[in-house]
mmCIF file of C-alpha atoms and ligand atoms in Angstrom:
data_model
loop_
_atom_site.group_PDB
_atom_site.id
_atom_site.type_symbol
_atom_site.label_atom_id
_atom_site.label_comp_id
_atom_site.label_asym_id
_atom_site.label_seq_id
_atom_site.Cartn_x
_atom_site.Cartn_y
_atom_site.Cartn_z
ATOM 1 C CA UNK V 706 -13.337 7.010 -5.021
ATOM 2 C CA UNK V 707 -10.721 8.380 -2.978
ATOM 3 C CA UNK V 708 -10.375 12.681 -2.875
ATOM 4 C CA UNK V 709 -7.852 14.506 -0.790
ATOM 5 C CA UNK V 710 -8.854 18.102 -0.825
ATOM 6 C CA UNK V 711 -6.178 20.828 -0.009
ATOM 7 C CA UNK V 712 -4.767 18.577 3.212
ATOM 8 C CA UNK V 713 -2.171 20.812 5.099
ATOM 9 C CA UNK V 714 -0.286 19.329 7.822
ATOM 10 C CA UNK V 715 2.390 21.098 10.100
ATOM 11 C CA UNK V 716 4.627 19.436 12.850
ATOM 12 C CA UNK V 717 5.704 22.339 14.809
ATOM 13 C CA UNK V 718 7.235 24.424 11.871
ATOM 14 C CA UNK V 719 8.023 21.927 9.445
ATOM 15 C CA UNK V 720 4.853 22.049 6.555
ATOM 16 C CA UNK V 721 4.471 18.008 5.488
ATOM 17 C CA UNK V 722 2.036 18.501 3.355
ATOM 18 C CA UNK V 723 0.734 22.180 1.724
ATOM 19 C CA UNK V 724 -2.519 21.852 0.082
ATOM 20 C CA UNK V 725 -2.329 18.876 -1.521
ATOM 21 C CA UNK V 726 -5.037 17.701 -3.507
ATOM 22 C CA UNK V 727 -4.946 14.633 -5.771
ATOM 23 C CA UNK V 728 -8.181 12.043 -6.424
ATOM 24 C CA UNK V 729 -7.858 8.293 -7.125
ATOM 25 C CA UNK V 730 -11.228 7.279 -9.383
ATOM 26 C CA UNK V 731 -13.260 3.884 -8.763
ATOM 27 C CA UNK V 732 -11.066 0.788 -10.337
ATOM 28 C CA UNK V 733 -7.868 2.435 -10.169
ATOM 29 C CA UNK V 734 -4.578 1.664 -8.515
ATOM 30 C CA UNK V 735 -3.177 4.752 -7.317
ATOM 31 C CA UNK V 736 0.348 5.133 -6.252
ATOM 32 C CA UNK V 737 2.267 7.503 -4.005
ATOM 33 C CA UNK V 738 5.735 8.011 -4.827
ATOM 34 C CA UNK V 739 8.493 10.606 -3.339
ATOM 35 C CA UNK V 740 11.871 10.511 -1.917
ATOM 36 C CA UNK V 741 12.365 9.815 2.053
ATOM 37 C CA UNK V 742 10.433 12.989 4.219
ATOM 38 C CA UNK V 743 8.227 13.848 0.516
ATOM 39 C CA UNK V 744 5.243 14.205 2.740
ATOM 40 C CA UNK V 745 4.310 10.289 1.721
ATOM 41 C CA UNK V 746 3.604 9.042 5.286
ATOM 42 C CA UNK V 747 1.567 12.470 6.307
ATOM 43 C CA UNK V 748 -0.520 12.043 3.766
ATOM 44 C CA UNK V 749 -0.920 8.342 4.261
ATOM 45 C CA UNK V 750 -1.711 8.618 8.061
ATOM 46 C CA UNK V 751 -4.505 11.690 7.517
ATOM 47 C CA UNK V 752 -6.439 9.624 4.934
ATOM 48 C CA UNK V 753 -6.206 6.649 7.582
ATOM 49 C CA UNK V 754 -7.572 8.667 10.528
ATOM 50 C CA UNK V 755 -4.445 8.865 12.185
ATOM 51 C CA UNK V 756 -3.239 12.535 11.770
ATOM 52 C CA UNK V 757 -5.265 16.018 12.724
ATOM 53 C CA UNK V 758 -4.924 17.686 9.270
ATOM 54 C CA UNK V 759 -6.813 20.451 8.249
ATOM 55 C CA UNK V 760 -8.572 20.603 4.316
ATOM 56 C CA UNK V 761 -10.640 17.550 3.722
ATOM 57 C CA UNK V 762 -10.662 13.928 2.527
ATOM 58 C CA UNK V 763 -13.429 11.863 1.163
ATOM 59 C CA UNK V 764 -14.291 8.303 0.644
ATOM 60 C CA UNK V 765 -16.720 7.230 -1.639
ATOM 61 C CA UNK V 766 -17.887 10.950 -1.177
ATOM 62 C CA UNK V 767 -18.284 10.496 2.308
ATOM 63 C CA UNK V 768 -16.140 12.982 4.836
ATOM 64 C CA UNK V 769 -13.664 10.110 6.204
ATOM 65 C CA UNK V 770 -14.252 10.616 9.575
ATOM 66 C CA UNK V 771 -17.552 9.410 9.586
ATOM 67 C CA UNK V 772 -18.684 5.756 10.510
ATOM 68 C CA UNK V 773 -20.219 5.395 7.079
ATOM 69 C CA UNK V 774 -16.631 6.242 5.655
ATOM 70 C CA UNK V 775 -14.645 4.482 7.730
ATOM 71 C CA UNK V 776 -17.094 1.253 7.251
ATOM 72 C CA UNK V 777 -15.991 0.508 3.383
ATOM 73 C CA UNK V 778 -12.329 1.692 3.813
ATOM 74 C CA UNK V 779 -9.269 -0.310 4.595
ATOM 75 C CA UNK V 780 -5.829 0.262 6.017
ATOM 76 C CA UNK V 781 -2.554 -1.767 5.470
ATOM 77 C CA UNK V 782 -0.312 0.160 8.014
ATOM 78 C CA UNK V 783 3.825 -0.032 7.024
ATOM 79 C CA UNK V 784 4.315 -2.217 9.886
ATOM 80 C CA UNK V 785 1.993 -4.443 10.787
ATOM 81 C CA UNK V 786 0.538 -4.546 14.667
ATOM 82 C CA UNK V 787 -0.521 -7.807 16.208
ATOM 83 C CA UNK V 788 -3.160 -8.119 19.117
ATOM 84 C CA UNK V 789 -0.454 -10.518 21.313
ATOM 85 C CA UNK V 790 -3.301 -12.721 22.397
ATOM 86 C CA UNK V 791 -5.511 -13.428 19.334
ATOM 87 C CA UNK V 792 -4.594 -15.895 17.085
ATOM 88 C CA UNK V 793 -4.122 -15.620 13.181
ATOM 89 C CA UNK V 794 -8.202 -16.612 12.662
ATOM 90 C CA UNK V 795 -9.210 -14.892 15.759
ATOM 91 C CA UNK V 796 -7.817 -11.654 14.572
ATOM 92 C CA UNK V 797 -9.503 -12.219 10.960
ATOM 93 C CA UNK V 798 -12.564 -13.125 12.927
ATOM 94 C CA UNK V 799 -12.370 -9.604 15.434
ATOM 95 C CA UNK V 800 -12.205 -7.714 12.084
ATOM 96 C CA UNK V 801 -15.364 -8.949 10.630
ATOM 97 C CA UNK V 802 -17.544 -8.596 13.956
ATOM 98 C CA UNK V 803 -16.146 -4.886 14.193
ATOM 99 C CA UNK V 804 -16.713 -4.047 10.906
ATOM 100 C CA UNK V 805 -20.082 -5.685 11.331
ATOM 101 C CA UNK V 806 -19.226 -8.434 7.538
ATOM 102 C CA UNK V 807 -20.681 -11.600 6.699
ATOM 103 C CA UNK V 808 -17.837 -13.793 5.761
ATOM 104 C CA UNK V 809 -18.294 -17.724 5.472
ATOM 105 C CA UNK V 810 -16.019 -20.459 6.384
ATOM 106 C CA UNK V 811 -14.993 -20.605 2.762
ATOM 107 C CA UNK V 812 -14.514 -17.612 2.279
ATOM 108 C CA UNK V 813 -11.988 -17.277 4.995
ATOM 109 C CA UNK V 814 -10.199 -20.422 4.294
ATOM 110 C CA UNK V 815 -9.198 -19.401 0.429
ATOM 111 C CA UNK V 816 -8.293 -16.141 1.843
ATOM 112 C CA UNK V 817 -5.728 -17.769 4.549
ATOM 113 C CA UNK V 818 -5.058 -19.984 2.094
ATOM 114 C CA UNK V 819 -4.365 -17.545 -0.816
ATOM 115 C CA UNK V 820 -1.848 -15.954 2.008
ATOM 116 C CA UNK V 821 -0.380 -19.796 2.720
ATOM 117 C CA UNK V 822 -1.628 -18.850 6.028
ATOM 118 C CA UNK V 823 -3.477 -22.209 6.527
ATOM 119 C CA UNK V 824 -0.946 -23.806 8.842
ATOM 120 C CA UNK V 825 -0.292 -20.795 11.212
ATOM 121 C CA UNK V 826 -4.109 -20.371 11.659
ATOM 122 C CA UNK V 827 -3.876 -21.030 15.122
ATOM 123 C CA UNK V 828 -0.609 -19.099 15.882
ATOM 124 C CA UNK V 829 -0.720 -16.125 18.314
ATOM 125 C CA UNK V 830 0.542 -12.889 17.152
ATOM 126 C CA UNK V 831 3.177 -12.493 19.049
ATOM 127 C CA UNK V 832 4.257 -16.066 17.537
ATOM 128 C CA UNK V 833 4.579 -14.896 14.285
ATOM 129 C CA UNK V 834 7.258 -13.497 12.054
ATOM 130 C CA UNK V 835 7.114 -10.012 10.323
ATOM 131 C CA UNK V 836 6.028 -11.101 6.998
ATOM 132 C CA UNK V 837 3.320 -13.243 8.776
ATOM 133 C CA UNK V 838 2.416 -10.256 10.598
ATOM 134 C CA UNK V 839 2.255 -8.631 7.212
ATOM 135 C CA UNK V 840 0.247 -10.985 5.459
ATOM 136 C CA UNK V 841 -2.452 -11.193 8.254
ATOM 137 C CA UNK V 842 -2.831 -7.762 8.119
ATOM 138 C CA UNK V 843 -3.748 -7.594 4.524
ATOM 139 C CA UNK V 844 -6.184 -10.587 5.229
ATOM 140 C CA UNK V 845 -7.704 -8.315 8.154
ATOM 141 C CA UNK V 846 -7.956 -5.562 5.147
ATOM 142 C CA UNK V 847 -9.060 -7.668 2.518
ATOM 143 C CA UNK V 848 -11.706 -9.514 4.286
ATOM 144 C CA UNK V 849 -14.064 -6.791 4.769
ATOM 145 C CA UNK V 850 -14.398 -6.295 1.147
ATOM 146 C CA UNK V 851 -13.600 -2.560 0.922
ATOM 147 C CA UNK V 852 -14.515 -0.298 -1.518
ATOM 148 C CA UNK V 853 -11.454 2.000 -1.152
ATOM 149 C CA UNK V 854 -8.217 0.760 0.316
ATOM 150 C CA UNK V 855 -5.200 2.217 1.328
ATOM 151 C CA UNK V 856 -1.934 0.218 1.772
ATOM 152 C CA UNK V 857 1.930 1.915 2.609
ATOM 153 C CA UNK V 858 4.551 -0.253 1.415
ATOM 154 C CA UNK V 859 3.293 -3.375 1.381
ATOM 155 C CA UNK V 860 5.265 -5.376 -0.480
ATOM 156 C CA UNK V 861 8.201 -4.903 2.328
ATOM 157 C CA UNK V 862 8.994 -7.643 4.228
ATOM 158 C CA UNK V 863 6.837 -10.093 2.353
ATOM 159 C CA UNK V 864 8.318 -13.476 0.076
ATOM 160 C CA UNK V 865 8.215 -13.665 -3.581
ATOM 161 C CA UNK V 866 4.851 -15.969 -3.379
ATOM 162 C CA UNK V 867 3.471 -13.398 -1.126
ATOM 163 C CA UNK V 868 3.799 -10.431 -3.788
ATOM 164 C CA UNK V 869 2.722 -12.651 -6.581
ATOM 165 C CA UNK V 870 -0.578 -12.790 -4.259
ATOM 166 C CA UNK V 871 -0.618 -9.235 -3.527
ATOM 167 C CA UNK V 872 -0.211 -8.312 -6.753
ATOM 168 C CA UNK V 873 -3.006 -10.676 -8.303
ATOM 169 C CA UNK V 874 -5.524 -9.437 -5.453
ATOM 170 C CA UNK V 875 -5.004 -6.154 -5.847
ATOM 171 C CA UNK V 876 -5.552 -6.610 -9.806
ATOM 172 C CA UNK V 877 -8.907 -8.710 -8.827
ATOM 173 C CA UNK V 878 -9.955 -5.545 -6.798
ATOM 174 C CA UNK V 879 -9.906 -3.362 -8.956
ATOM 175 C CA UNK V 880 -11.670 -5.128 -11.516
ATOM 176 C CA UNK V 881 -14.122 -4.804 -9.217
ATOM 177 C CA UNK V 882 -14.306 -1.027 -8.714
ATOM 178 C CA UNK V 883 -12.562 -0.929 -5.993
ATOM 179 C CA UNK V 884 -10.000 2.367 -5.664
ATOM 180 C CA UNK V 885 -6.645 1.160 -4.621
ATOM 181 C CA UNK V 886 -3.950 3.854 -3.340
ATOM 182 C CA UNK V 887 -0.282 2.542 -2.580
ATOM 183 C CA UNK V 888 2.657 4.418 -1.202
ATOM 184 C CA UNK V 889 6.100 2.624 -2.012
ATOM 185 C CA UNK V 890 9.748 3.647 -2.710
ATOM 186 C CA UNK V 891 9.912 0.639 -4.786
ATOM 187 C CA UNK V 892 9.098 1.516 -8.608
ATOM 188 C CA UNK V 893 9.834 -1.537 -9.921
ATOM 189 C CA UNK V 894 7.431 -3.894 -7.934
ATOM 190 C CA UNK V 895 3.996 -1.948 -8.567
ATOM 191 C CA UNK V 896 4.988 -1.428 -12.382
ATOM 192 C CA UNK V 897 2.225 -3.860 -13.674
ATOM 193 C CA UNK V 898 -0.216 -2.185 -11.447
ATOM 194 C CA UNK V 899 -0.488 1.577 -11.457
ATOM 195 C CA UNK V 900 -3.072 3.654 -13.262
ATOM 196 C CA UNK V 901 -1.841 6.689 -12.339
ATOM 197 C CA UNK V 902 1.032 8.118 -9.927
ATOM 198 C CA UNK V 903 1.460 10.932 -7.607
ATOM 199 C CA UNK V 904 5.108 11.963 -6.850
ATOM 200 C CA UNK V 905 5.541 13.975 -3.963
ATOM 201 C CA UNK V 906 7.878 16.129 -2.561
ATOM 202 C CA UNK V 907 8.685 19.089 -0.053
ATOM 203 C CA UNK V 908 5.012 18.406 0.866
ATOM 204 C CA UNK V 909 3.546 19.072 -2.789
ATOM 205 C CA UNK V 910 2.216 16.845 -5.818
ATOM 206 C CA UNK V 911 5.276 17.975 -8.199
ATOM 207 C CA UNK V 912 3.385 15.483 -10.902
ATOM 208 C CA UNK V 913 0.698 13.290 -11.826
ATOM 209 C CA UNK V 914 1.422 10.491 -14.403
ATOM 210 C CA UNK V 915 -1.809 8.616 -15.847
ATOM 211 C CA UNK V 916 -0.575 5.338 -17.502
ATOM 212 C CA UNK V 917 -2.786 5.722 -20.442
ATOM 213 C CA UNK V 918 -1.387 9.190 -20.883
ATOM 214 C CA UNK V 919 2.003 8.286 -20.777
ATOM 215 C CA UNK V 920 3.217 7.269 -23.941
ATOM 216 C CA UNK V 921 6.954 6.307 -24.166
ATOM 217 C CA UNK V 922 7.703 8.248 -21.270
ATOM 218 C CA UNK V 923 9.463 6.293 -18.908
ATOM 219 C CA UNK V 924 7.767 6.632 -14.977
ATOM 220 C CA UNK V 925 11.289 6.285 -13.511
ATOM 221 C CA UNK V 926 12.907 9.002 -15.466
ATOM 222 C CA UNK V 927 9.893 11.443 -15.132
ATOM 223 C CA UNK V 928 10.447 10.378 -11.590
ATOM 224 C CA UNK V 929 13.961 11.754 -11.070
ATOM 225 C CA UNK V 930 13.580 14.473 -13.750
ATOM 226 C CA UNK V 931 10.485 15.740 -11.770
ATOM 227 C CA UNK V 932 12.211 15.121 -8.002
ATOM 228 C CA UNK V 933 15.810 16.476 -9.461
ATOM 229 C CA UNK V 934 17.295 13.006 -7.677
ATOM 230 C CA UNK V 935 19.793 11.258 -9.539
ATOM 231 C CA UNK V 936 19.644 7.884 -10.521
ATOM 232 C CA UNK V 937 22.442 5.403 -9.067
ATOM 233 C CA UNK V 938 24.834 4.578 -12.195
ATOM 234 C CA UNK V 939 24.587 0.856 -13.532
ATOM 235 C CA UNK V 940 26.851 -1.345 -11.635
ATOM 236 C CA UNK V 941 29.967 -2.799 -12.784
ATOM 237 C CA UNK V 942 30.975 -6.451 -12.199
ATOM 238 C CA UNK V 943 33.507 -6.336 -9.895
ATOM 239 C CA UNK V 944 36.654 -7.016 -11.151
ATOM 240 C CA UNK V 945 37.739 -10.922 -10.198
ATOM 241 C CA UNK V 946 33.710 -11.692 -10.560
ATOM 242 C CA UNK V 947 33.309 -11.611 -14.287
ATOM 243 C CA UNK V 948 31.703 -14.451 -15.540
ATOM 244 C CA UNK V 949 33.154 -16.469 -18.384
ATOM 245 C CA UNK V 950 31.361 -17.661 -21.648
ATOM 246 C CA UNK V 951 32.065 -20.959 -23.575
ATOM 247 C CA UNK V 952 33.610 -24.461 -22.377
ATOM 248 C CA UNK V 953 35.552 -24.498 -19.020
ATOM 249 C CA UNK V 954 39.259 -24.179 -20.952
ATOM 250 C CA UNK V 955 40.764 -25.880 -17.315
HETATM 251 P P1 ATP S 1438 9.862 8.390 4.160
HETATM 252 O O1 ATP S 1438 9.858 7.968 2.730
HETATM 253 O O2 ATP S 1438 11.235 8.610 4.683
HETATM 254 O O3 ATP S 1438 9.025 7.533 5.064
HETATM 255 P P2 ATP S 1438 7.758 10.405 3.925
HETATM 256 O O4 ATP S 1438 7.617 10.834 2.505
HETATM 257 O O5 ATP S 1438 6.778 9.420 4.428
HETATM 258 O O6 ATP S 1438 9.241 9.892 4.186
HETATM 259 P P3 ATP S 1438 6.924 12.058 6.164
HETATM 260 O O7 ATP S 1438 7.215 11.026 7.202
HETATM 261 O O8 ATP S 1438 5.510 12.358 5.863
HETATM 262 O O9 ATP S 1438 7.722 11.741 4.809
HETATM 263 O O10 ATP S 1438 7.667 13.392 6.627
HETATM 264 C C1 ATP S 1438 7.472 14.658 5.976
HETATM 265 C C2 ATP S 1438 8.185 15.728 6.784
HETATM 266 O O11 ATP S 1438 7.549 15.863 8.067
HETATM 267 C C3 ATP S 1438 9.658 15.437 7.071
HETATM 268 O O12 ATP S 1438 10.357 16.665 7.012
HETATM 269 C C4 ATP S 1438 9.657 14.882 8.474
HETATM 270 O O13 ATP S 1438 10.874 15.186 9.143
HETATM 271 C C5 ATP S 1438 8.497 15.632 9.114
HETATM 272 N N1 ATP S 1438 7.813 14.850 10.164
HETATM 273 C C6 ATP S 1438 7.181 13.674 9.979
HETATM 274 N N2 ATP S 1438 6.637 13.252 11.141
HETATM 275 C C7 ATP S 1438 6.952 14.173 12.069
HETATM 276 C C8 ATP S 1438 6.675 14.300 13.470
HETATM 277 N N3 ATP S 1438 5.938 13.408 14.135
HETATM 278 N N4 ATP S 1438 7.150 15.390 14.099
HETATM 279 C C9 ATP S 1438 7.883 16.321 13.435
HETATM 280 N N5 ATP S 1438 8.161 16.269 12.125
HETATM 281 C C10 ATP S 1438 7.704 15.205 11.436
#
């Protein structure tokens, strides 16, 4: 389980986030939704570790500062960082001795494999392309088995195959317990995944949507409804471009 208590954050004078609190329970996908400077990324970066904050923040009802905390929690940053000198299994392999995991052989081969990372084993990181980058990362993340992970826009940058993956993992997770929170602008690609959804803005929770609660409603128009954005109107086929039915009549 994954609980953010009242987490304030301030840059200067600007207040990113003002006492949010939201909780994402064992075997659910969380998501994180709000428009550009919501607070999304402040919120993101505390519960990794990376922010002073002030309120609190608890994994598996552990403060998440501690070792213990830190030990069954996983981070897949927006962009992905590379050691330059470790190659695609040596970084895999660095992650597991930190964290301290027993991982066989096996077990690492279906996960490169899984990420059609088989090939590029060998590859150093600074050889690699972004989505590579990107899909090593989540290996790094998903090897050590964690029991709460956290991942901001993950989908970005990665190939159709690559999000049919995700996606699939991330459903295997959390048939396992684990508690999943994602942060995305993109709607549309964690549809078949959310349990319930947080949209942010001005640094507050301005709703929580549970799926099972939700009825009819539509996330995407509770989201603009609830954020007071607009959304873009359906696009017209440009004139010159419309396609024609029936037999070619040349
Ligand atoms: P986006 O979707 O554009 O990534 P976000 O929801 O992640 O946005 P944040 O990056 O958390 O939003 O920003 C929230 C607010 O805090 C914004 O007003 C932003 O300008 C401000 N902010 C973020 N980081 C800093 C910083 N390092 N210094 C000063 N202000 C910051």
């Amino acid at each position: 389980m994954l609980e953010v208590i009242r987490l304030s954050k301030k840059y200067g004078k600007t207040l990113a986030a003002d006492e949010i609190s939201f909780a994402v329970p064992d075997g659910r996908i969380g998501i994180l939704l709000g428009p550009n400077g919501a607070g999304k990324s402040t919120v993101i970066k505390s519960i990794a570790g990376l922010l002073r904050f002030q309120g609190a923040i608890r994994i598996q009802g552990m403060d998440a500062r501690t070792l213990d905390a830190k030990r069954c929690f996983a981070y897949v940053p927006e962009l992905p960082y590379m050691y330059d000198a470790l190659t695609v299994r040596e970084h895999i392999e660095f992650i597991t001795r930190a964290y301290g995991v027993e991982v066989s052989e096996e077990e690492r081969n279906q996960l490169l494999e899984k990420f059609e990372l088989t090939d590029k084993q060998e590859k150093l990181g600074n050889e690699l392309s972004k989505g590579m980058m990107q899909k090593v990362s989540i290996c790094c993340a998903l090897v050590i088995q964690p029991k709460v992970i956290l991942l901001d826009e993950p989908m970005v940058g990665l190939d159709p195959a690559a999000i049919k993956e995700l996606k699939s993992v991330l459903l295997e997770l959390r048939e396992k317990g684990c508690t999943i929170l994602i942060s995305t602008h993109m709607l549309e690609m964690v549809k078949e995944l959310w349990d319930v959804t947080f949209v942010m803005d001005k640094g507050h929770i301005l709703g929580t949507y549970v799926r099972e609660n939700l009825g009819n409603e539509d996330l995407e128009e509770l989201y603009f409804s609830v954020t007071g954005q607009t959304a873009p109107p359906e696009q017209a086929t440009p004139p010159g471009q419309a396609v024609q039915a029936g037999p070619d009549r040349r």
